[in-house]
Amino acid sequence: MSGRRAWLRSAGAALACLAVAGARAQPSEGREILDRVEKLLWGRTVQGEYEMTITTPRWQRTLGLRLWMDRPKRSFVRIVSPAKEAGIGSLRIGAEMWNYLPNVERIVKIPPSMMLQPWMGSDFTNDDLVKESSILDDYSQRVVGTTQVDGEAVVQVEAVPKPEAAVVWGRIVYWVRRADAVPLKQEYFSERGERVRVLAFSDVRKVGDRVLPTRWEMRPDAKPGNSTVVVLKDATFDRPVDDEIFSQRNLQKR
C-alpha cells in the first residue's frame, strides 16, 4: 500500500506540473487582443491601395501607394503617384530590406541600423512600412487597464520588448475596442519612458469582408505641426499573393 500511495503522490505531482505548464503555455489576454488587431488590419495576406499625406509646417505632399504583404515574412510597397516618385519600391524578405530608386536605376539594401529612419520623409519608419518587427513575436503583451470611449469598452494593452528582440521602443500601449478589436490608438515610448509618437485610427468602415479603421494618423510629440496620414482606399485580404511580387526583379519594374 505504501508503494501505491507513493506512486499516486508522484503521479499527482506530475499531473499538477503538467497543468501549470499548460496554463503557462496559454496565450495571455493581451496577446490574444493584439493578435486580433493584427489579423483585422492585415489578415494573413493583404493587397491594398493606400494614400499617404505627409505634412510639415513648411510643405505637404501626397503619395499613392500599393502594398502587398504575406505575413509575417514578406512585404512589398510601391509608390504609384505622383510621377516624380512613381516606381520607387521597398521590398522585405525576412529580416532583409531593399529600396529601389528608379531615377538612378539602383537597388539599395537597407541595413538594420536604418530600419527606424523615416520612410520617404514621413513620420512612419522603414520598419513601420514593411513591418519587419512583430508585435507578437518581439514583444510580451499584458492588459494594463480598461476604460470607456464613446460608450465603448476599451482595453489598454502594453507591449514590452523581449530581452533578445532588436527593437527600439521601450514599450507600446494599444487602445483597442474590446467588442470588435478595432484599434483606436497606439502610443510609442522610448527606453527612458518618454512618449515619442502617437498613431490614431479613425474612419471605421467596411473594406472587403471586414470593418476596420481606414485613416491612420501618426504624430511625433517632438515635432508640432508634423503628421503623416495614411488612408486605406481599397484592399483584398487573405488571398494568395504571387511569389514573383516579392522579388528583386519585380522591385525594378516600373
PDB file of C-alpha atoms in Angstrom:
ATOM      1  CA  MET A   1       0.000   0.000   0.000  1.00  0.00           C
ATOM      2  CA  SER A   2       2.815   2.362   0.802  1.00  0.00           C
ATOM      3  CA  GLY A   3       4.224   1.810  -2.694  1.00  0.00           C
ATOM      4  CA  ARG A   4       0.835   2.532  -4.251  1.00  0.00           C
ATOM      5  CA  ARG A   5       0.455   5.729  -2.186  1.00  0.00           C
ATOM      6  CA  ALA A   6       3.934   6.860  -3.272  1.00  0.00           C
ATOM      7  CA  TRP A   7       3.048   6.167  -6.898  1.00  0.00           C
ATOM      8  CA  LEU A   8      -0.205   8.121  -6.595  1.00  0.00           C
ATOM      9  CA  ARG A   9       1.607  11.067  -4.988  1.00  0.00           C
ATOM     10  CA  SER A  10       4.188  11.002  -7.797  1.00  0.00           C
ATOM     11  CA  ALA A  11       1.532  10.800 -10.486  1.00  0.00           C
ATOM     12  CA  GLY A  12      -0.436  13.607  -8.843  1.00  0.00           C
ATOM     13  CA  ALA A  13       2.627  15.807  -8.694  1.00  0.00           C
ATOM     14  CA  ALA A  14       3.376  15.115 -12.364  1.00  0.00           C
ATOM     15  CA  LEU A  15      -0.191  15.996 -13.389  1.00  0.00           C
ATOM     16  CA  ALA A  16      -0.027  19.182 -11.346  1.00  0.00           C
ATOM     17  CA  CYS A  17       3.205  20.177 -13.106  1.00  0.00           C
ATOM     18  CA  LEU A  18       1.632  19.483 -16.498  1.00  0.00           C
ATOM     19  CA  ALA A  19      -1.408  21.563 -15.568  1.00  0.00           C
ATOM     20  CA  VAL A  20       0.798  24.505 -14.540  1.00  0.00           C
ATOM     21  CA  ALA A  21       2.888  24.190 -17.697  1.00  0.00           C
ATOM     22  CA  GLY A  22      -0.272  24.064 -19.789  1.00  0.00           C
ATOM     23  CA  ALA A  23      -1.628  27.176 -18.099  1.00  0.00           C
ATOM     24  CA  ARG A  24       1.613  28.999 -18.729  1.00  0.00           C
ATOM     25  CA  ALA A  25       1.559  27.948 -22.382  1.00  0.00           C
ATOM     26  CA  GLN A  26      -1.837  29.583 -22.910  1.00  0.00           C
ATOM     27  CA  PRO A  27      -1.631  32.956 -24.675  1.00  0.00           C
ATOM     28  CA  SER A  28      -2.293  35.926 -22.429  1.00  0.00           C
ATOM     29  CA  GLU A  29      -5.374  38.082 -22.856  1.00  0.00           C
ATOM     30  CA  GLY A  30      -3.129  40.909 -24.044  1.00  0.00           C
ATOM     31  CA  ARG A  31      -1.563  38.741 -26.736  1.00  0.00           C
ATOM     32  CA  GLU A  32      -4.950  37.492 -27.894  1.00  0.00           C
ATOM     33  CA  ILE A  33      -6.223  41.071 -28.253  1.00  0.00           C
ATOM     34  CA  LEU A  34      -3.200  42.212 -30.274  1.00  0.00           C
ATOM     35  CA  ASP A  35      -3.407  39.084 -32.424  1.00  0.00           C
ATOM     36  CA  ARG A  36      -6.997  40.056 -33.257  1.00  0.00           C
ATOM     37  CA  VAL A  37      -5.858  43.595 -34.104  1.00  0.00           C
ATOM     38  CA  GLU A  38      -3.107  42.330 -36.433  1.00  0.00           C
ATOM     39  CA  LYS A  39      -5.469  39.932 -38.187  1.00  0.00           C
ATOM     40  CA  LEU A  40      -8.061  42.686 -38.609  1.00  0.00           C
ATOM     41  CA  LEU A  41      -5.625  45.209 -40.137  1.00  0.00           C
ATOM     42  CA  TRP A  42      -3.514  42.820 -42.216  1.00  0.00           C
ATOM     43  CA  GLY A  43      -5.102  39.364 -42.396  1.00  0.00           C
ATOM     44  CA  ARG A  44      -2.831  36.510 -43.488  1.00  0.00           C
ATOM     45  CA  THR A  45      -2.214  38.453 -46.690  1.00  0.00           C
ATOM     46  CA  VAL A  46      -3.255  41.878 -47.932  1.00  0.00           C
ATOM     47  CA  GLN A  47      -3.142  43.546 -51.348  1.00  0.00           C
ATOM     48  CA  GLY A  48      -4.178  47.168 -50.989  1.00  0.00           C
ATOM     49  CA  GLU A  49      -4.211  50.717 -52.290  1.00  0.00           C
ATOM     50  CA  TYR A  50      -3.315  53.491 -49.858  1.00  0.00           C
ATOM     51  CA  GLU A  51      -2.773  57.254 -49.908  1.00  0.00           C
ATOM     52  CA  MET A  52      -0.125  58.831 -47.679  1.00  0.00           C
ATOM     53  CA  THR A  53      -0.159  62.572 -46.953  1.00  0.00           C
ATOM     54  CA  ILE A  54       2.937  63.984 -45.250  1.00  0.00           C
ATOM     55  CA  THR A  55       2.519  67.396 -43.584  1.00  0.00           C
ATOM     56  CA  THR A  56       5.138  69.668 -42.041  1.00  0.00           C
ATOM     57  CA  PRO A  57       4.959  73.384 -41.131  1.00  0.00           C
ATOM     58  CA  ARG A  58       6.713  74.146 -44.459  1.00  0.00           C
ATOM     59  CA  TRP A  59       5.291  71.724 -47.020  1.00  0.00           C
ATOM     60  CA  GLN A  60       2.822  68.967 -47.776  1.00  0.00           C
ATOM     61  CA  ARG A  61       2.823  66.147 -50.301  1.00  0.00           C
ATOM     62  CA  THR A  62       0.674  63.116 -51.061  1.00  0.00           C
ATOM     63  CA  LEU A  63       1.845  59.726 -52.305  1.00  0.00           C
ATOM     64  CA  GLY A  64      -0.248  56.975 -53.859  1.00  0.00           C
ATOM     65  CA  LEU A  65       0.870  53.540 -52.644  1.00  0.00           C
ATOM     66  CA  ARG A  66       0.238  49.903 -53.451  1.00  0.00           C
ATOM     67  CA  LEU A  67       1.031  47.326 -50.790  1.00  0.00           C
ATOM     68  CA  TRP A  68       1.376  43.549 -50.852  1.00  0.00           C
ATOM     69  CA  MET A  69       2.008  41.667 -47.614  1.00  0.00           C
ATOM     70  CA  ASP A  70       2.344  37.960 -46.887  1.00  0.00           C
ATOM     71  CA  ARG A  71       2.550  37.876 -43.111  1.00  0.00           C
ATOM     72  CA  PRO A  72       4.828  37.593 -41.333  1.00  0.00           C
ATOM     73  CA  LYS A  73       7.836  37.232 -43.615  1.00  0.00           C
ATOM     74  CA  ARG A  74       7.327  39.209 -46.841  1.00  0.00           C
ATOM     75  CA  SER A  75       6.103  42.662 -47.848  1.00  0.00           C
ATOM     76  CA  PHE A  76       6.324  44.977 -50.834  1.00  0.00           C
ATOM     77  CA  VAL A  77       5.382  48.670 -51.184  1.00  0.00           C
ATOM     78  CA  ARG A  78       5.313  50.577 -54.483  1.00  0.00           C
ATOM     79  CA  ILE A  79       4.797  54.338 -54.960  1.00  0.00           C
ATOM     80  CA  VAL A  80       2.423  54.859 -57.915  1.00  0.00           C
ATOM     81  CA  SER A  81       1.991  58.658 -57.764  1.00  0.00           C
ATOM     82  CA  PRO A  82       2.971  61.442 -58.245  1.00  0.00           C
ATOM     83  CA  ALA A  83       5.057  60.919 -61.373  1.00  0.00           C
ATOM     84  CA  LYS A  84       8.205  62.283 -59.707  1.00  0.00           C
ATOM     85  CA  GLU A  85       8.284  59.432 -57.161  1.00  0.00           C
ATOM     86  CA  ALA A  86       6.399  56.760 -59.120  1.00  0.00           C
ATOM     87  CA  GLY A  87       8.262  53.480 -59.312  1.00  0.00           C
ATOM     88  CA  ILE A  88      10.102  53.768 -56.005  1.00  0.00           C
ATOM     89  CA  GLY A  89       9.671  50.493 -54.161  1.00  0.00           C
ATOM     90  CA  SER A  90      10.501  48.779 -50.873  1.00  0.00           C
ATOM     91  CA  LEU A  91      10.851  45.015 -50.511  1.00  0.00           C
ATOM     92  CA  ARG A  92      11.303  42.961 -47.335  1.00  0.00           C
ATOM     93  CA  ILE A  93      12.023  39.267 -47.130  1.00  0.00           C
ATOM     94  CA  GLY A  94      12.607  38.077 -43.583  1.00  0.00           C
ATOM     95  CA  ALA A  95      14.995  40.483 -41.871  1.00  0.00           C
ATOM     96  CA  GLU A  96      16.356  41.937 -45.135  1.00  0.00           C
ATOM     97  CA  MET A  97      15.031  45.051 -46.868  1.00  0.00           C
ATOM     98  CA  TRP A  98      15.794  46.773 -50.171  1.00  0.00           C
ATOM     99  CA  ASN A  99      14.690  50.065 -51.739  1.00  0.00           C
ATOM    100  CA  TYR A 100      14.608  50.654 -55.486  1.00  0.00           C
ATOM    101  CA  LEU A 101      15.324  54.164 -56.839  1.00  0.00           C
ATOM    102  CA  PRO A 102      14.193  54.319 -60.495  1.00  0.00           C
ATOM    103  CA  ASN A 103      15.841  57.696 -61.187  1.00  0.00           C
ATOM    104  CA  VAL A 104      19.273  56.121 -60.766  1.00  0.00           C
ATOM    105  CA  GLU A 105      18.110  52.549 -61.516  1.00  0.00           C
ATOM    106  CA  ARG A 106      19.624  51.296 -58.277  1.00  0.00           C
ATOM    107  CA  ILE A 107      18.615  48.783 -55.630  1.00  0.00           C
ATOM    108  CA  VAL A 108      19.838  49.861 -52.191  1.00  0.00           C
ATOM    109  CA  LYS A 109      19.959  47.381 -49.324  1.00  0.00           C
ATOM    110  CA  ILE A 110      18.754  48.893 -46.048  1.00  0.00           C
ATOM    111  CA  PRO A 111      20.945  47.896 -43.072  1.00  0.00           C
ATOM    112  CA  PRO A 112      19.267  47.067 -39.735  1.00  0.00           C
ATOM    113  CA  SER A 113      20.503  50.387 -38.326  1.00  0.00           C
ATOM    114  CA  MET A 114      18.347  52.242 -40.898  1.00  0.00           C
ATOM    115  CA  MET A 115      15.071  50.414 -40.256  1.00  0.00           C
ATOM    116  CA  LEU A 116      13.915  53.172 -37.906  1.00  0.00           C
ATOM    117  CA  GLN A 117      14.736  56.012 -40.298  1.00  0.00           C
ATOM    118  CA  PRO A 118      11.786  57.919 -41.839  1.00  0.00           C
ATOM    119  CA  TRP A 119      10.295  56.345 -44.960  1.00  0.00           C
ATOM    120  CA  MET A 120      10.133  58.921 -47.797  1.00  0.00           C
ATOM    121  CA  GLY A 121      10.296  61.799 -45.311  1.00  0.00           C
ATOM    122  CA  SER A 122       7.185  60.657 -43.455  1.00  0.00           C
ATOM    123  CA  ASP A 123       6.598  60.094 -39.739  1.00  0.00           C
ATOM    124  CA  PHE A 124       6.483  56.345 -40.413  1.00  0.00           C
ATOM    125  CA  THR A 125       9.739  54.410 -40.373  1.00  0.00           C
ATOM    126  CA  ASN A 126      11.059  51.810 -42.807  1.00  0.00           C
ATOM    127  CA  ASP A 127      10.100  49.239 -40.178  1.00  0.00           C
ATOM    128  CA  ASP A 128       6.530  50.571 -39.958  1.00  0.00           C
ATOM    129  CA  LEU A 129       6.008  50.317 -43.700  1.00  0.00           C
ATOM    130  CA  VAL A 130       7.294  46.784 -44.162  1.00  0.00           C
ATOM    131  CA  LYS A 131       6.609  45.511 -40.596  1.00  0.00           C
ATOM    132  CA  GLU A 132       9.974  43.854 -40.085  1.00  0.00           C
ATOM    133  CA  SER A 133       9.498  43.701 -36.314  1.00  0.00           C
ATOM    134  CA  SER A 134       6.483  41.810 -34.968  1.00  0.00           C
ATOM    135  CA  ILE A 135       4.335  42.965 -32.071  1.00  0.00           C
ATOM    136  CA  LEU A 136       3.506  39.302 -31.368  1.00  0.00           C
ATOM    137  CA  ASP A 137       6.978  37.753 -31.682  1.00  0.00           C
ATOM    138  CA  ASP A 138       9.281  40.551 -30.453  1.00  0.00           C
ATOM    139  CA  TYR A 139       7.167  41.819 -27.533  1.00  0.00           C
ATOM    140  CA  SER A 140       5.429  40.489 -24.438  1.00  0.00           C
ATOM    141  CA  GLN A 141       1.860  41.723 -24.004  1.00  0.00           C
ATOM    142  CA  ARG A 142      -0.380  42.362 -21.000  1.00  0.00           C
ATOM    143  CA  VAL A 143      -3.621  44.212 -20.272  1.00  0.00           C
ATOM    144  CA  VAL A 144      -2.878  47.254 -18.101  1.00  0.00           C
ATOM    145  CA  GLY A 145      -6.271  48.924 -17.957  1.00  0.00           C
ATOM    146  CA  THR A 146      -9.812  49.342 -19.258  1.00  0.00           C
ATOM    147  CA  THR A 147     -11.836  52.465 -19.915  1.00  0.00           C
ATOM    148  CA  GLN A 148     -14.852  53.786 -21.806  1.00  0.00           C
ATOM    149  CA  VAL A 149     -14.526  55.745 -25.062  1.00  0.00           C
ATOM    150  CA  ASP A 150     -17.744  56.989 -26.720  1.00  0.00           C
ATOM    151  CA  GLY A 151     -19.693  54.410 -24.741  1.00  0.00           C
ATOM    152  CA  GLU A 152     -17.478  51.516 -25.880  1.00  0.00           C
ATOM    153  CA  ALA A 153     -15.368  49.346 -23.580  1.00  0.00           C
ATOM    154  CA  VAL A 154     -11.711  49.918 -24.473  1.00  0.00           C
ATOM    155  CA  VAL A 155      -8.789  47.767 -23.333  1.00  0.00           C
ATOM    156  CA  GLN A 156      -5.278  49.156 -22.880  1.00  0.00           C
ATOM    157  CA  VAL A 157      -2.616  46.593 -23.794  1.00  0.00           C
ATOM    158  CA  GLU A 158       1.062  47.218 -23.060  1.00  0.00           C
ATOM    159  CA  ALA A 159       3.679  45.569 -25.269  1.00  0.00           C
ATOM    160  CA  VAL A 160       7.218  45.408 -23.825  1.00  0.00           C
ATOM    161  CA  PRO A 161      10.195  44.142 -25.879  1.00  0.00           C
ATOM    162  CA  LYS A 162      11.564  40.702 -25.133  1.00  0.00           C
ATOM    163  CA  PRO A 163      15.184  40.779 -23.894  1.00  0.00           C
ATOM    164  CA  GLU A 164      16.604  39.360 -27.134  1.00  0.00           C
ATOM    165  CA  ALA A 165      14.464  41.468 -29.507  1.00  0.00           C
ATOM    166  CA  ALA A 166      16.264  44.013 -31.671  1.00  0.00           C
ATOM    167  CA  VAL A 167      13.653  46.788 -31.389  1.00  0.00           C
ATOM    168  CA  VAL A 168      13.915  50.429 -30.409  1.00  0.00           C
ATOM    169  CA  TRP A 169      10.744  51.091 -28.423  1.00  0.00           C
ATOM    170  CA  GLY A 170      10.753  50.804 -24.653  1.00  0.00           C
ATOM    171  CA  ARG A 171       7.066  49.916 -24.796  1.00  0.00           C
ATOM    172  CA  ILE A 172       3.973  50.402 -26.955  1.00  0.00           C
ATOM    173  CA  VAL A 173       0.491  50.924 -25.488  1.00  0.00           C
ATOM    174  CA  TYR A 174      -2.506  49.934 -27.613  1.00  0.00           C
ATOM    175  CA  TRP A 175      -6.032  51.212 -27.051  1.00  0.00           C
ATOM    176  CA  VAL A 176      -8.429  48.617 -28.510  1.00  0.00           C
ATOM    177  CA  ARG A 177     -12.210  48.272 -28.514  1.00  0.00           C
ATOM    178  CA  ARG A 178     -12.979  45.050 -26.700  1.00  0.00           C
ATOM    179  CA  ALA A 179     -16.058  44.123 -28.738  1.00  0.00           C
ATOM    180  CA  ASP A 180     -14.554  44.099 -32.224  1.00  0.00           C
ATOM    181  CA  ALA A 181     -10.754  44.528 -31.779  1.00  0.00           C
ATOM    182  CA  VAL A 182     -10.793  47.854 -33.639  1.00  0.00           C
ATOM    183  CA  PRO A 183      -7.694  49.804 -32.554  1.00  0.00           C
ATOM    184  CA  LEU A 184      -8.177  53.438 -31.524  1.00  0.00           C
ATOM    185  CA  LYS A 185      -4.563  54.467 -30.994  1.00  0.00           C
ATOM    186  CA  GLN A 186      -1.027  53.295 -30.273  1.00  0.00           C
ATOM    187  CA  GLU A 187       1.381  55.210 -28.058  1.00  0.00           C
ATOM    188  CA  TYR A 188       5.113  54.640 -28.557  1.00  0.00           C
ATOM    189  CA  PHE A 189       7.537  55.193 -25.670  1.00  0.00           C
ATOM    190  CA  SER A 190      11.326  55.384 -25.587  1.00  0.00           C
ATOM    191  CA  GLU A 191      13.503  53.199 -23.359  1.00  0.00           C
ATOM    192  CA  ARG A 192      13.575  56.161 -20.930  1.00  0.00           C
ATOM    193  CA  GLY A 193       9.797  56.057 -20.646  1.00  0.00           C
ATOM    194  CA  GLU A 194       9.099  59.219 -22.689  1.00  0.00           C
ATOM    195  CA  ARG A 195       6.259  59.151 -25.178  1.00  0.00           C
ATOM    196  CA  VAL A 196       7.676  59.697 -28.678  1.00  0.00           C
ATOM    197  CA  ARG A 197       4.701  59.483 -31.030  1.00  0.00           C
ATOM    198  CA  VAL A 198       1.019  58.556 -31.290  1.00  0.00           C
ATOM    199  CA  LEU A 199      -0.743  56.652 -34.064  1.00  0.00           C
ATOM    200  CA  ALA A 200      -4.502  57.378 -34.101  1.00  0.00           C
ATOM    201  CA  PHE A 201      -7.070  55.296 -36.024  1.00  0.00           C
ATOM    202  CA  SER A 202     -10.412  56.598 -37.307  1.00  0.00           C
ATOM    203  CA  ASP A 203     -12.967  56.436 -40.163  1.00  0.00           C
ATOM    204  CA  VAL A 204     -14.114  52.891 -39.438  1.00  0.00           C
ATOM    205  CA  ARG A 205     -15.866  51.367 -42.460  1.00  0.00           C
ATOM    206  CA  LYS A 206     -16.270  48.115 -44.360  1.00  0.00           C
ATOM    207  CA  VAL A 207     -13.440  47.124 -46.692  1.00  0.00           C
ATOM    208  CA  GLY A 208     -13.864  43.779 -48.389  1.00  0.00           C
ATOM    209  CA  ASP A 209     -15.074  41.292 -45.810  1.00  0.00           C
ATOM    210  CA  ARG A 210     -14.186  43.279 -42.687  1.00  0.00           C
ATOM    211  CA  VAL A 211     -14.876  46.501 -40.810  1.00  0.00           C
ATOM    212  CA  LEU A 212     -11.723  48.367 -39.863  1.00  0.00           C
ATOM    213  CA  PRO A 213     -10.268  51.871 -39.418  1.00  0.00           C
ATOM    214  CA  THR A 214      -9.282  53.335 -42.789  1.00  0.00           C
ATOM    215  CA  ARG A 215      -7.498  56.504 -41.617  1.00  0.00           C
ATOM    216  CA  TRP A 216      -4.241  56.220 -39.648  1.00  0.00           C
ATOM    217  CA  GLU A 217      -2.570  59.397 -38.420  1.00  0.00           C
ATOM    218  CA  MET A 218       0.946  59.402 -36.976  1.00  0.00           C
ATOM    219  CA  ARG A 219       2.033  62.450 -34.926  1.00  0.00           C
ATOM    220  CA  PRO A 220       5.522  62.799 -33.400  1.00  0.00           C
ATOM    221  CA  ASP A 221       5.432  64.520 -29.997  1.00  0.00           C
ATOM    222  CA  ALA A 222       8.712  66.379 -30.583  1.00  0.00           C
ATOM    223  CA  LYS A 223       7.622  67.924 -33.911  1.00  0.00           C
ATOM    224  CA  PRO A 224       4.498  70.072 -33.509  1.00  0.00           C
ATOM    225  CA  GLY A 225       2.816  70.599 -36.857  1.00  0.00           C
ATOM    226  CA  ASN A 226       4.174  67.371 -38.337  1.00  0.00           C
ATOM    227  CA  SER A 227       1.864  64.494 -39.193  1.00  0.00           C
ATOM    228  CA  THR A 228       1.514  61.660 -41.660  1.00  0.00           C
ATOM    229  CA  VAL A 229      -1.927  60.374 -42.605  1.00  0.00           C
ATOM    230  CA  VAL A 230      -2.408  57.032 -44.350  1.00  0.00           C
ATOM    231  CA  VAL A 231      -5.833  56.395 -45.892  1.00  0.00           C
ATOM    232  CA  LEU A 232      -6.839  52.908 -46.979  1.00  0.00           C
ATOM    233  CA  LYS A 233      -8.639  53.232 -50.320  1.00  0.00           C
ATOM    234  CA  ASP A 234      -9.244  49.560 -51.092  1.00  0.00           C
ATOM    235  CA  ALA A 235      -7.844  46.156 -50.104  1.00  0.00           C
ATOM    236  CA  THR A 236      -8.217  42.429 -50.593  1.00  0.00           C
ATOM    237  CA  PHE A 237      -7.425  40.192 -47.637  1.00  0.00           C
ATOM    238  CA  ASP A 238      -6.479  36.544 -47.205  1.00  0.00           C
ATOM    239  CA  ARG A 239      -5.975  35.744 -50.893  1.00  0.00           C
ATOM    240  CA  PRO A 240      -2.737  34.159 -52.163  1.00  0.00           C
ATOM    241  CA  VAL A 241      -0.083  36.589 -53.408  1.00  0.00           C
ATOM    242  CA  ASP A 242       2.139  35.600 -56.331  1.00  0.00           C
ATOM    243  CA  ASP A 243       5.678  34.796 -55.170  1.00  0.00           C
ATOM    244  CA  GLU A 244       7.011  36.940 -58.031  1.00  0.00           C
ATOM    245  CA  ILE A 245       5.732  40.054 -56.232  1.00  0.00           C
ATOM    246  CA  PHE A 246       8.350  39.549 -53.511  1.00  0.00           C
ATOM    247  CA  SER A 247      11.387  39.558 -55.793  1.00  0.00           C
ATOM    248  CA  GLN A 248      14.148  41.989 -56.695  1.00  0.00           C
ATOM    249  CA  ARG A 249      13.175  41.567 -60.342  1.00  0.00           C
ATOM    250  CA  ASN A 250       9.709  42.904 -59.553  1.00  0.00           C
ATOM    251  CA  LEU A 251      11.275  45.647 -57.421  1.00  0.00           C
ATOM    252  CA  GLN A 252      12.962  47.056 -60.546  1.00  0.00           C
ATOM    253  CA  LYS A 253       9.774  47.125 -62.629  1.00  0.00           C
ATOM    254  CA  ARG A 254       8.057  50.445 -63.231  1.00  0.00           C
TER     255      ARG A 254
END
